[in-house]
């Protein structure tokens, strides 16, 4: 099956689980004791989640909290790439206020339906969920102030195209503020694949310096990468053992190398 179809199926099922009263966790949580630990849990504080519909919180499948790290100002237009159940779109909508707008973009019908339901429960009007792919953003050039994303770019098989599209739709001086899984330094390919499978990054995460280089290639400036959560091999022990991986043998090769990062970059004010 094509990668995109696998991703769609996985997140379609996750959305249906939330609709059925369960949690959205899948893939990443395998082998973890609590649901979705340690990647997707405890990303938002109570003040944030308290204001949101319960289903939007249960559908959270990110690996960071981009709106907490991004500067969002009243009146701005925000776009969330791979918006899932809509948690970051709803949080952004509050921050940009009624004179601003928050778009969510997702390719999975079930996620879009869940997000639209969450929008209606939250009673926010300055939000629009769009169907489409992050490799082909259905918005005009120079139309967005801030692009956020939460653990989605790592799922794309064509990250250059995603970053090119992000650059295109950003206004001159517009900001990219995304949470994503990245790796640091060399890791043997097989180990890398097993750990990323545990994290839920089907297509694989980029090494942090590759990520910066790709952003620079598209014309972004002010590129900055900050680790927000470094994954512990112990969290992945059950999953990796189940995959036939000798965890004790590979532990030293993994330590400090898989992490969620917050990535900032800017489109030059001149338009690039
Ligand atoms: C890991 S979930 C994250 C959802 C959301 N950002 C959050 O924090 O809960 C990934 C989401 O991205 C969507 N997605 C993955 N690849 C995509 C693509 N190439 N284009 C559009 N949406 C995509 C999936 O449908 C899913 O809803």
CSV table of C-alpha atoms in Angstrom, one decimal, residues 37-193:
chain,number,residue,atom,x,y,z
A,37,UNK,CA,2.8,7.6,26.9
A,38,UNK,CA,5.4,8.9,26.6
A,39,UNK,CA,5.1,10.7,23.3
A,40,UNK,CA,1.7,12.2,23.2
A,41,UNK,CA,0.9,12.5,26.9
A,42,UNK,CA,1.2,15.6,29.1
A,43,UNK,CA,1.8,18.0,26.3
A,44,UNK,CA,-0.8,20.6,27.3
A,45,UNK,CA,-1.5,22.2,30.6
A,46,UNK,CA,-4.9,22.1,32.4
A,47,UNK,CA,-5.6,25.7,31.5
A,48,UNK,CA,-5.4,24.9,27.8
A,49,UNK,CA,-7.3,21.6,27.8
A,50,UNK,CA,-9.9,22.9,30.2
A,51,UNK,CA,-11.2,25.2,27.5
A,52,UNK,CA,-11.5,22.5,24.9
A,53,UNK,CA,-14.1,19.8,24.1
A,54,UNK,CA,-13.0,16.5,25.7
A,55,UNK,CA,-12.9,14.7,22.3
A,56,UNK,CA,-10.4,17.3,21.0
A,57,UNK,CA,-8.1,16.5,23.9
A,58,UNK,CA,-8.6,12.7,23.5
A,59,UNK,CA,-7.7,13.0,19.8
A,60,UNK,CA,-4.4,14.7,20.5
A,61,UNK,CA,-1.7,12.8,18.7
A,62,UNK,CA,1.1,15.4,18.6
A,63,UNK,CA,4.5,15.3,20.2
A,64,UNK,CA,4.7,18.9,21.3
A,65,UNK,CA,2.7,22.0,22.0
A,66,UNK,CA,3.4,24.3,19.1
A,67,UNK,CA,1.0,27.1,20.1
A,68,UNK,CA,2.6,27.4,23.5
A,69,UNK,CA,5.9,27.9,21.9
A,70,UNK,CA,4.8,30.1,19.0
A,71,UNK,CA,4.1,33.8,19.1
A,72,UNK,CA,0.6,34.2,17.9
A,73,UNK,CA,-0.9,37.7,17.7
A,74,UNK,CA,-4.5,38.9,17.5
A,75,UNK,CA,-5.6,39.3,13.9
A,76,UNK,CA,-3.1,36.8,12.4
A,77,UNK,CA,-3.9,33.9,10.1
A,78,UNK,CA,-2.6,30.5,11.3
A,79,UNK,CA,-2.4,27.2,9.4
A,80,UNK,CA,-1.9,23.9,11.1
A,81,UNK,CA,-0.4,21.2,8.8
A,82,UNK,CA,-2.0,17.8,9.6
A,83,UNK,CA,-4.5,19.2,12.1
A,84,UNK,CA,-6.0,15.8,13.3
A,85,UNK,CA,-8.8,16.3,15.8
A,86,UNK,CA,-8.1,20.0,15.8
A,87,UNK,CA,-6.6,20.7,19.2
A,88,UNK,CA,-3.9,23.1,18.0
A,89,UNK,CA,-6.3,24.9,15.6
A,90,UNK,CA,-8.8,25.5,18.4
A,91,UNK,CA,-6.0,26.8,20.7
A,92,UNK,CA,-4.7,29.0,17.9
A,93,UNK,CA,-8.2,30.4,17.1
A,94,UNK,CA,-8.4,31.7,20.7
A,95,UNK,CA,-5.0,33.3,20.5
A,96,UNK,CA,-5.6,35.1,17.2
A,97,UNK,CA,-9.1,36.2,18.3
A,98,UNK,CA,-12.1,37.0,16.2
A,99,UNK,CA,-10.2,39.3,13.9
A,100,UNK,CA,-7.8,36.4,13.1
A,101,UNK,CA,-8.3,33.0,11.5
A,102,UNK,CA,-7.1,29.5,12.1
A,103,UNK,CA,-7.0,26.9,9.3
A,104,UNK,CA,-6.5,23.2,9.9
A,105,UNK,CA,-5.4,21.0,6.9
A,106,UNK,CA,-5.8,17.3,6.9
A,107,UNK,CA,-6.1,14.5,4.3
A,108,UNK,CA,-8.1,12.0,6.4
A,109,UNK,CA,-11.9,12.3,6.2
A,110,UNK,CA,-12.6,10.8,9.6
A,111,UNK,CA,-10.1,13.3,11.3
A,112,UNK,CA,-11.8,16.2,9.4
A,113,UNK,CA,-15.2,15.1,10.6
A,114,UNK,CA,-14.0,14.8,14.2
A,115,UNK,CA,-12.3,18.2,14.0
A,116,UNK,CA,-15.4,19.9,12.6
A,117,UNK,CA,-17.5,18.4,15.4
A,118,UNK,CA,-14.9,19.6,17.9
A,119,UNK,CA,-15.1,23.1,16.4
A,120,UNK,CA,-18.9,23.1,16.8
A,121,UNK,CA,-18.7,21.9,20.4
A,122,UNK,CA,-16.1,24.6,21.1
A,123,UNK,CA,-18.3,27.2,19.5
A,124,UNK,CA,-15.5,29.0,17.7
A,125,UNK,CA,-16.2,30.6,14.4
A,126,UNK,CA,-12.8,31.8,13.2
A,127,UNK,CA,-11.8,28.3,12.2
A,128,UNK,CA,-11.9,26.4,9.0
A,129,UNK,CA,-10.8,22.8,8.4
A,130,UNK,CA,-9.6,22.1,4.8
A,131,UNK,CA,-9.3,18.8,3.2
A,132,UNK,CA,-6.0,18.3,1.4
A,133,UNK,CA,-2.4,17.3,1.6
A,134,UNK,CA,0.5,19.1,3.2
A,135,UNK,CA,2.5,18.5,0.1
A,136,UNK,CA,0.0,20.5,-1.9
A,137,UNK,CA,-1.5,23.2,0.4
A,138,UNK,CA,-4.9,24.4,-0.9
A,139,UNK,CA,-4.2,28.1,0.0
A,140,UNK,CA,-2.8,31.0,-2.1
A,141,UNK,CA,0.7,32.3,-2.1
A,142,UNK,CA,1.7,34.7,0.7
A,143,UNK,CA,-1.6,34.2,2.7
A,144,UNK,CA,-0.6,32.9,6.1
A,145,UNK,CA,1.2,34.6,9.0
A,146,UNK,CA,2.1,31.4,11.0
A,147,UNK,CA,2.4,27.8,10.1
A,148,UNK,CA,2.2,25.4,13.0
A,149,UNK,CA,2.3,21.6,12.9
A,150,UNK,CA,2.4,18.9,15.5
A,151,UNK,CA,4.2,15.6,14.6
A,152,UNK,CA,3.1,15.4,11.0
A,153,UNK,CA,6.0,16.5,8.8
A,154,UNK,CA,7.9,13.3,9.9
A,155,UNK,CA,5.0,11.3,8.3
A,156,UNK,CA,5.5,12.7,4.9
A,157,UNK,CA,7.5,10.9,2.2
A,158,UNK,CA,8.3,14.2,0.5
A,159,UNK,CA,9.5,16.6,3.2
A,160,UNK,CA,11.1,19.0,0.6
A,161,UNK,CA,7.7,19.5,-1.0
A,162,UNK,CA,6.0,20.1,2.3
A,163,UNK,CA,8.6,22.8,3.2
A,164,UNK,CA,8.4,24.4,-0.2
A,165,UNK,CA,4.6,24.6,0.1
A,166,UNK,CA,4.9,26.0,3.6
A,167,UNK,CA,7.3,28.7,2.3
A,168,UNK,CA,5.0,29.5,-0.6
A,169,UNK,CA,1.9,30.1,1.5
A,170,UNK,CA,3.6,32.1,4.2
A,171,UNK,CA,3.5,35.9,3.9
A,172,UNK,CA,6.9,37.6,3.7
A,173,UNK,CA,8.1,37.7,7.3
A,174,UNK,CA,5.8,34.8,8.1
A,175,UNK,CA,6.8,32.2,10.7
A,176,UNK,CA,7.1,28.5,10.8
A,177,UNK,CA,6.6,27.0,14.3
A,178,UNK,CA,6.4,23.2,14.4
A,179,UNK,CA,6.8,20.3,16.7
A,180,UNK,CA,8.3,17.3,15.1
A,181,UNK,CA,10.3,14.2,15.8
A,182,UNK,CA,14.0,14.5,14.9
A,183,UNK,CA,17.1,12.4,15.4
A,184,UNK,CA,20.5,13.4,16.4
A,185,UNK,CA,23.7,11.9,15.1
A,186,UNK,CA,24.3,8.5,13.5
A,187,UNK,CA,22.1,5.6,14.4
A,188,UNK,CA,22.3,2.2,12.6
A,189,UNK,CA,19.5,2.0,10.0
A,190,UNK,CA,17.8,-1.0,11.5
A,191,UNK,CA,17.7,0.5,15.0
A,192,UNK,CA,16.5,3.7,13.6
A,193,UNK,CA,13.6,2.0,11.8
